[in-house]
Short mmCIF file of C-alpha atoms in Angstrom, two decimals:
data_model
loop_
_atom_site.label_atom_id
_atom_site.label_comp_id
_atom_site.label_asym_id
_atom_site.label_seq_id
_atom_site.Cartn_x
_atom_site.Cartn_y
_atom_site.Cartn_z
CA MET A 75 0.00 0.00 0.00
CA THR A 76 2.90 2.37 0.71
CA SER A 77 4.24 2.03 -2.82
CA TYR A 78 0.75 2.67 -4.22
CA ILE A 79 0.41 5.87 -2.19
CA ILE A 80 3.83 7.06 -3.36
CA ARG A 81 2.94 6.39 -7.00
CA ARG A 82 -0.35 8.26 -6.64
CA LEU A 83 1.38 11.23 -5.01
CA LEU A 84 3.95 11.35 -7.82
CA LEU A 85 1.19 11.09 -10.42
CA MET A 86 -0.45 14.20 -8.97
CA VAL A 87 2.42 16.35 -10.25
CA PRO A 88 1.85 15.86 -14.03
CA VAL A 89 -1.94 15.89 -13.59
CA LEU A 90 -1.82 19.19 -11.70
CA PHE A 91 0.64 20.63 -14.20
CA GLY A 92 -1.52 19.60 -17.17
CA ILE A 93 -4.64 21.17 -15.66
CA MET A 94 -2.80 24.42 -15.00
CA VAL A 95 -1.39 24.51 -18.56
CA ILE A 96 -4.79 23.97 -20.17
CA ASN A 97 -6.50 26.61 -18.06
CA PHE A 98 -3.65 29.10 -18.55
CA VAL A 99 -3.93 28.75 -22.34
CA VAL A 100 -7.73 29.11 -22.24
CA VAL A 101 -7.61 32.19 -20.03
CA GLN A 102 -4.90 33.83 -22.15
CA ALA A 103 -7.01 33.31 -25.28
CA ALA A 104 -10.09 34.88 -23.68
CA PRO A 105 -10.60 38.59 -24.48
CA GLY A 106 -10.62 41.29 -21.84
CA GLY A 107 -7.79 40.80 -19.35
CA PRO A 108 -6.86 42.94 -16.32
CA VAL A 109 -4.87 45.40 -18.42
CA GLU A 110 -7.80 45.98 -20.75
CA ARG A 111 -10.14 46.32 -17.77
CA THR A 112 -7.94 49.00 -16.21
CA LEU A 113 -7.64 50.87 -19.51
CA ALA A 114 -11.41 50.78 -19.88
CA GLU A 115 -11.85 52.22 -16.40
CA LEU A 116 -9.35 54.97 -17.15
CA ARG A 117 -11.34 55.80 -20.25
CA GLY A 118 -14.54 55.92 -18.19
CA ARG A 119 -15.84 52.55 -19.30
CA GLY A 120 -17.05 49.74 -17.05
CA VAL A 121 -16.52 46.01 -17.07
CA ASP A 122 -19.24 45.53 -19.69
CA ALA A 123 -17.32 47.73 -22.10
CA THR A 124 -14.22 45.64 -21.47
CA ALA A 125 -16.11 42.53 -22.46
CA ARG A 126 -17.49 44.14 -25.62
CA PHE A 127 -14.18 45.52 -26.87
CA GLY A 128 -11.93 42.80 -25.46
CA GLY A 129 -10.48 41.75 -28.82
CA GLU A 130 -9.63 45.27 -29.92
CA MET A 131 -8.25 46.20 -26.54
CA GLY A 132 -6.04 43.13 -26.57
CA ALA A 133 -4.60 44.19 -29.91
CA GLU A 134 -4.16 47.73 -28.61
CA VAL A 135 -2.14 46.57 -25.62
CA GLN A 136 0.23 44.65 -27.83
CA THR A 137 0.74 47.68 -30.10
CA GLY A 138 1.58 50.11 -27.33
CA GLY A 139 -1.84 51.53 -26.53
CA GLN A 140 -2.79 53.14 -29.85
CA GLY A 141 -6.22 51.47 -30.08
CA ARG A 142 -9.59 52.78 -28.93
CA ALA A 143 -9.04 51.94 -25.25
CA GLY A 144 -5.64 53.60 -25.16
CA ARG A 145 -6.51 56.65 -27.24
CA GLY A 146 -5.67 59.76 -25.28
CA LEU A 147 -3.57 57.85 -22.70
CA ASP A 148 0.14 58.23 -22.18
CA PRO A 149 1.93 55.23 -23.76
CA GLN A 150 4.27 55.11 -20.76
CA LEU A 151 1.25 54.82 -18.47
CA ILE A 152 0.03 51.87 -20.50
CA GLU A 153 3.44 50.22 -20.22
CA ASP A 154 3.41 50.80 -16.46
CA ILE A 155 -0.02 49.15 -16.23
CA LYS A 156 1.21 46.15 -18.20
CA LYS A 157 4.24 45.90 -15.93
CA LEU A 158 2.03 46.20 -12.82
CA TYR A 159 0.08 43.10 -13.83
CA GLY A 160 3.12 41.25 -15.18
CA PHE A 161 2.01 41.48 -18.81
CA ASP A 162 5.30 43.02 -19.88
CA LYS A 163 6.65 39.45 -20.06
CA PRO A 164 5.88 36.71 -22.62
CA PRO A 165 3.13 34.22 -21.67
CA VAL A 166 5.57 31.32 -21.32
CA GLU A 167 7.73 33.28 -18.88
CA ARG A 168 4.66 34.31 -16.88
CA PHE A 169 3.50 30.70 -16.66
CA VAL A 170 6.88 29.38 -15.55
CA GLN A 171 7.11 32.08 -12.89
CA MET A 172 3.57 31.32 -11.71
CA ILE A 173 4.24 27.57 -11.39
CA GLY A 174 7.49 28.25 -9.54
CA ASN A 175 5.64 30.39 -7.02
CA TYR A 176 2.82 27.87 -6.66
CA LEU A 177 5.27 25.11 -5.76
CA VAL A 178 5.96 26.99 -2.54
CA PHE A 179 2.27 27.97 -2.18
CA ASP A 180 2.91 31.60 -3.07
CA PHE A 181 -0.27 32.59 -4.94
CA GLY A 182 0.50 36.30 -5.09
CA ASN A 183 -1.88 39.18 -4.50
CA SER A 184 -5.28 39.90 -5.98
CA PHE A 185 -5.23 42.49 -8.76
CA PHE A 186 -8.28 44.36 -7.54
CA ARG A 187 -8.78 43.45 -3.85
CA ASP A 188 -5.36 44.44 -2.48
CA GLN A 189 -5.15 41.17 -0.52
CA ARG A 190 -3.09 38.01 -0.69
CA VAL A 191 -4.83 35.21 -2.54
CA VAL A 192 -4.15 32.81 0.35
CA ASP A 193 -5.83 35.19 2.79
CA LEU A 194 -8.83 35.55 0.49
CA VAL A 195 -9.22 31.78 0.11
CA LEU A 196 -8.89 31.16 3.84
CA SER A 197 -11.42 33.86 4.64
CA LYS A 198 -14.01 32.38 2.24
CA LEU A 199 -13.32 28.72 3.03
CA PRO A 200 -15.53 28.44 6.17
CA VAL A 201 -18.66 29.38 4.20
CA SER A 202 -18.00 26.82 1.47
CA ILE A 203 -17.06 24.13 3.99
CA SER A 204 -20.31 24.80 5.85
CA LEU A 205 -22.33 24.28 2.69
CA GLY A 206 -20.30 21.30 1.50
CA LEU A 207 -20.16 19.46 4.81
CA TRP A 208 -23.77 19.95 5.90
CA SER A 209 -25.21 19.20 2.46
CA THR A 210 -23.07 16.08 2.04
CA LEU A 211 -24.09 14.78 5.47
CA LEU A 212 -27.76 15.48 4.74
CA ILE A 213 -27.56 13.82 1.33
CA TYR A 214 -26.04 10.69 2.85
CA ALA A 215 -28.48 10.72 5.79
CA ILE A 216 -31.42 10.83 3.35
CA SER A 217 -30.12 8.75 0.44
CA ILE A 218 -28.77 5.71 2.30
CA PRO A 219 -31.93 4.84 4.30
CA LEU A 220 -34.08 5.67 1.28
CA GLY A 221 -31.96 3.54 -1.05
CA ILE A 222 -32.01 0.59 1.36
CA SER A 223 -35.80 0.85 1.74
CA LYS A 224 -36.24 0.96 -2.03
CA ALA A 225 -34.05 -2.13 -2.46
CA VAL A 226 -35.92 -4.10 0.22
CA ARG A 227 -39.31 -3.06 -1.23
CA ASP A 228 -38.29 -3.26 -4.86
CA GLY A 229 -41.35 -3.11 -7.12
CA SER A 230 -43.74 -2.03 -4.36
CA SER A 231 -45.85 1.12 -4.38
CA PHE A 232 -43.29 2.73 -2.04
CA ASP A 233 -40.55 2.07 -4.58
CA VAL A 234 -42.68 3.53 -7.38
CA TRP A 235 -43.62 6.84 -5.75
CA THR A 236 -40.17 7.40 -4.28
CA SER A 237 -38.75 6.78 -7.76
CA ALA A 238 -40.92 9.67 -8.94
CA VAL A 239 -39.29 11.88 -6.31
CA VAL A 240 -35.85 10.70 -7.41
CA ILE A 241 -36.68 11.51 -11.03
CA VAL A 242 -37.64 15.03 -10.00
CA GLY A 243 -34.29 15.32 -8.20
CA TYR A 244 -32.51 14.22 -11.37
CA ALA A 245 -34.50 16.52 -13.62
CA ILE A 246 -34.37 19.80 -11.67
CA PRO A 247 -30.95 21.47 -11.38
CA GLY A 248 -30.06 22.70 -7.90
CA PHE A 249 -29.74 26.33 -8.98
CA LEU A 250 -33.19 26.28 -10.61
CA PHE A 251 -34.74 24.84 -7.46
CA ALA A 252 -32.89 27.53 -5.47
CA MET A 253 -34.61 30.22 -7.51
CA PHE A 254 -37.95 28.53 -6.88
CA LEU A 255 -37.28 28.51 -3.13
CA ILE A 256 -36.44 32.22 -3.22
CA VAL A 257 -39.64 33.07 -5.05
CA VAL A 258 -41.80 31.04 -2.67
CA PHE A 259 -40.11 31.29 0.72
CA ALA A 260 -37.71 34.27 0.68
CA GLY A 261 -40.03 37.16 -0.07
CA GLY A 262 -39.97 36.75 -3.84
CA SER A 263 -43.72 36.59 -4.47
CA TYR A 264 -45.37 34.63 -1.69
CA LEU A 265 -43.89 33.93 1.74
CA ASP A 266 -41.11 35.75 3.55
CA TRP A 267 -39.99 33.07 6.00
CA PHE A 268 -36.27 32.82 5.30
CA PRO A 269 -33.46 35.33 4.65
CA LEU A 270 -32.27 35.86 1.11
CA ARG A 271 -28.62 36.78 1.63
CA GLY A 272 -25.67 35.65 3.72
CA LEU A 273 -25.19 33.10 6.48
CA THR A 274 -25.79 35.43 9.43
CA SER A 275 -27.98 38.39 10.31
CA ASP A 276 -26.72 41.95 10.72
CA THR A 277 -27.20 41.67 14.49
CA TRP A 278 -25.04 38.51 14.74
CA ASP A 279 -22.48 40.06 17.10
CA GLU A 280 -25.19 41.06 19.56
CA MET A 281 -26.72 37.58 19.83
CA SER A 282 -26.14 34.92 22.48
CA TRP A 283 -24.65 31.57 21.46
CA PRO A 284 -28.02 29.78 21.18
CA GLN A 285 -29.37 32.66 19.10
CA LYS A 286 -26.27 32.58 16.88
CA ALA A 287 -26.70 28.85 16.26
CA ALA A 288 -30.40 29.28 15.44
CA ASP A 289 -29.66 32.22 13.15
CA TYR A 290 -26.90 30.30 11.35
CA PHE A 291 -29.08 27.27 10.61
CA TRP A 292 -32.02 29.53 9.72
CA HIS A 293 -29.88 31.08 6.98
CA LEU A 294 -28.75 27.63 5.82
CA VAL A 295 -32.23 26.19 5.26
CA LEU A 296 -32.80 27.33 1.66
CA PRO A 297 -29.23 26.83 0.32
CA LEU A 298 -28.99 23.36 1.87
CA THR A 299 -32.42 22.39 0.57
CA ALA A 300 -31.39 23.36 -2.96
CA LEU A 301 -28.13 21.41 -2.71
CA VAL A 302 -29.77 18.32 -1.22
CA ILE A 303 -32.52 18.22 -3.87
CA GLY A 304 -29.89 18.45 -6.58
CA GLY A 305 -27.63 15.76 -5.09
CA PHE A 306 -29.61 13.03 -3.34
CA ALA A 307 -31.02 11.30 -6.43
CA GLY A 308 -27.82 9.74 -7.71
CA LEU A 309 -26.70 8.46 -4.32
CA THR A 310 -30.15 7.00 -3.63
CA MET A 311 -30.11 4.95 -6.81
CA LEU A 312 -26.49 3.90 -6.24
CA THR A 313 -27.43 2.63 -2.77
CA LYS A 314 -30.50 0.80 -4.06
CA ASN A 315 -28.64 -0.89 -6.92
CA SER A 316 -25.74 -1.87 -4.65
CA PHE A 317 -28.11 -3.56 -2.19
CA LEU A 318 -30.12 -5.26 -4.95
CA ASP A 319 -26.91 -6.67 -6.38
CA GLU A 320 -25.82 -8.06 -3.02
CA ILE A 321 -29.23 -9.38 -1.97
CA SER A 322 -29.32 -11.75 -4.94
CA LYS A 323 -25.96 -13.35 -4.12
CA LEU A 324 -25.53 -16.86 -2.76
CA TYR A 325 -24.19 -15.92 0.68
CA VAL A 326 -27.41 -13.99 1.38
CA VAL A 327 -29.53 -17.00 0.41
CA THR A 328 -27.39 -19.15 2.69
CA ALA A 329 -27.76 -16.70 5.59
CA ARG A 330 -31.54 -16.74 5.19
CA ALA A 331 -31.59 -20.54 4.99
CA LYS A 332 -29.85 -20.66 8.38
CA GLY A 333 -32.85 -18.91 9.91
CA ASN A 334 -31.42 -15.40 10.25
CA SER A 335 -33.98 -12.62 10.32
CA GLN A 336 -34.37 -10.20 7.43
CA ARG A 337 -32.92 -7.37 9.49
CA ARG A 338 -29.91 -9.42 10.59
CA VAL A 339 -29.19 -10.56 7.03
CA LEU A 340 -29.55 -7.05 5.72
CA TYR A 341 -27.40 -5.19 8.22
CA ARG A 342 -24.94 -7.91 9.28
CA HIS A 343 -24.21 -9.58 5.95
CA VAL A 344 -25.31 -7.29 3.11
CA PHE A 345 -24.65 -3.82 4.49
CA ARG A 346 -20.85 -3.87 4.54
CA ASN A 347 -20.47 -5.20 1.00
CA ALA A 348 -23.23 -3.03 -0.47
CA MET A 349 -21.99 0.16 1.18
CA LEU A 350 -18.44 -0.18 -0.11
CA LEU A 351 -18.93 2.09 -3.11
CA VAL A 352 -21.25 4.45 -1.27
CA VAL A 353 -19.08 5.13 1.77
CA ALA A 354 -15.78 5.14 -0.09
CA GLY A 355 -17.19 7.77 -2.42
CA PHE A 356 -17.77 10.24 0.42
CA PRO A 357 -14.56 12.27 -0.17
CA ALA A 358 -15.31 12.67 -3.86
CA ALA A 359 -18.93 13.60 -3.13
CA PHE A 360 -17.85 16.21 -0.61
CA ILE A 361 -15.34 17.75 -3.02
CA GLY A 362 -17.91 17.77 -5.81
CA ILE A 363 -20.45 19.64 -3.70
CA LEU A 364 -17.83 21.95 -2.16
CA PHE A 365 -16.17 23.08 -5.37
CA THR A 366 -18.80 22.70 -8.08
CA GLY A 367 -22.33 22.20 -6.80
CA SER A 368 -22.23 25.08 -4.34
CA MET A 369 -20.85 27.74 -6.71
CA LEU A 370 -24.17 28.77 -8.25
CA ILE A 371 -25.88 28.41 -4.88
CA GLU A 372 -23.38 30.83 -3.34
CA VAL A 373 -23.96 33.30 -6.17
CA ILE A 374 -27.76 33.03 -5.97
CA PHE A 375 -27.90 33.41 -2.18
CA SER A 376 -24.99 35.92 -2.01
CA LEU A 377 -22.99 33.64 0.26
CA ASP A 378 -19.46 34.94 0.62
CA GLY A 379 -17.68 31.65 -0.10
CA LEU A 380 -15.18 30.24 -2.57
CA GLY A 381 -17.78 29.85 -5.31
CA LEU A 382 -18.73 33.52 -5.21
CA LEU A 383 -15.04 34.48 -4.98
CA GLY A 384 -14.23 32.49 -8.12
CA PHE A 385 -17.25 33.88 -9.95
CA GLU A 386 -16.29 37.48 -9.18
CA ALA A 387 -12.65 36.79 -10.04
CA ALA A 388 -13.68 35.47 -13.46
CA LEU A 389 -15.86 38.51 -14.11
CA ASN A 390 -13.10 40.92 -13.07
CA ARG A 391 -10.32 38.94 -14.79
CA ASP A 392 -8.51 38.71 -11.45
CA TYR A 393 -5.98 36.14 -12.68
CA PRO A 394 -4.09 35.53 -9.39
CA VAL A 395 -7.36 34.66 -7.64
CA MET A 396 -8.55 32.55 -10.57
CA PHE A 397 -5.38 30.48 -10.91
CA GLY A 398 -4.67 30.39 -7.17
CA THR A 399 -8.09 28.95 -6.33
CA LEU A 400 -7.87 26.56 -9.30
CA TYR A 401 -4.51 25.25 -8.05
CA PHE A 402 -5.82 24.98 -4.51
CA PHE A 403 -9.03 23.20 -5.57
CA THR A 404 -7.27 20.79 -7.91
CA LEU A 405 -4.68 19.81 -5.33
CA ILE A 406 -7.34 19.17 -2.70
CA GLY A 407 -9.41 17.19 -5.20
CA LEU A 408 -6.48 14.93 -6.08
CA VAL A 409 -5.69 14.33 -2.41
CA MET A 410 -9.34 13.54 -1.63
CA ASN A 411 -9.44 11.04 -4.51
CA LEU A 412 -6.48 9.28 -2.94
CA ILE A 413 -8.24 9.29 0.43
CA GLY A 414 -11.27 7.76 -1.29
CA ASP A 415 -9.13 4.87 -2.57
CA LEU A 416 -7.68 4.34 0.89
CA MET A 417 -11.22 4.22 2.30
CA TYR A 418 -11.94 1.27 -0.02
CA VAL A 419 -9.14 -0.64 1.72
CA ALA A 420 -10.29 0.46 5.17
CA ILE A 421 -13.84 -0.76 4.50
CA ASP A 422 -12.82 -3.96 2.71
CA PRO A 423 -9.28 -5.23 3.52
CA ARG A 424 -9.57 -7.74 0.68
CA ILE A 425 -8.84 -4.90 -1.75
CA ASP A 426 -5.12 -4.69 -2.50
CA PHE A 427 -4.09 -2.01 -5.00
CA ASP A 428 -0.45 -3.17 -5.02
CA ARG A 429 -1.43 -6.71 -6.02
CA ARG A 430 -3.84 -5.37 -8.65
CA GLU A 431 -1.18 -3.22 -10.28
CA GLY A 432 1.45 -5.94 -9.98
#
């Protein structure tokens, strides 16, 4: 197992490098970078203008600021702006310098927030972890019992109507359901039961600890509901199919023939084997919800987390924040995938990755 872990850790290096290269090339090809944005602001334009004239502005920067965005600006000022953002160097040199800094976890400073990228990420991380952890726990708490019940009652009326609920969960994206919840329950058109923005109220500092806990969970109700609706369907069906596959095996028939009760057979013999894929997939599920599923939810509910930070960084072309968070997310995702593999071994010692690869 030690050699397998070492190989996986070494494999992370080219994977991480390849992801960074691809995203660097894509971002460099996109119109409207930080230099163009600053030039547009100096000319009295906003971010929308930067997006509209991104191609022309990009050409203008390369030609010394003689295009529309640089018209009337001192060419030396334009060169100073390019130097400020590091765009006075070729793309290859910028990428090599960026990777060298990232190896020592130096992500630089935000272009437009005047803060270190590490500080920004750490300040937003608690919000995203709250969403990711609570939603993942709720999804597992709902999906596993529901999946087991569907497997035991396969073909019954309970299985049929719960399948309809699962289909709805598959069909409706989490962000669309979030908008529905806002319209109905957050003062959109009908009820005004839950807050629309943030994870705490304005009077948070004045509350007692019980009030703070109640206020925190009160703000989490709608975002968590949207995330759970969008994520429980797949895990429910995975649990059901895993149990159905195990229930039909010979060792289950033998256990029943020995006079064991249905509950004993189910939870003593079937549960461990059937839950192997489900439990071992927890790290990947958590990372998926934390870094992808919650982004739109954070934007919709104005939750100041990593998803909203990345969204704003993309809009503002804040490259240090974009690439820093991408590096951070990718590295954590690769580590969590390794932890997921190790959980397979912890749950079922019969699994031996070294023997499989040998």
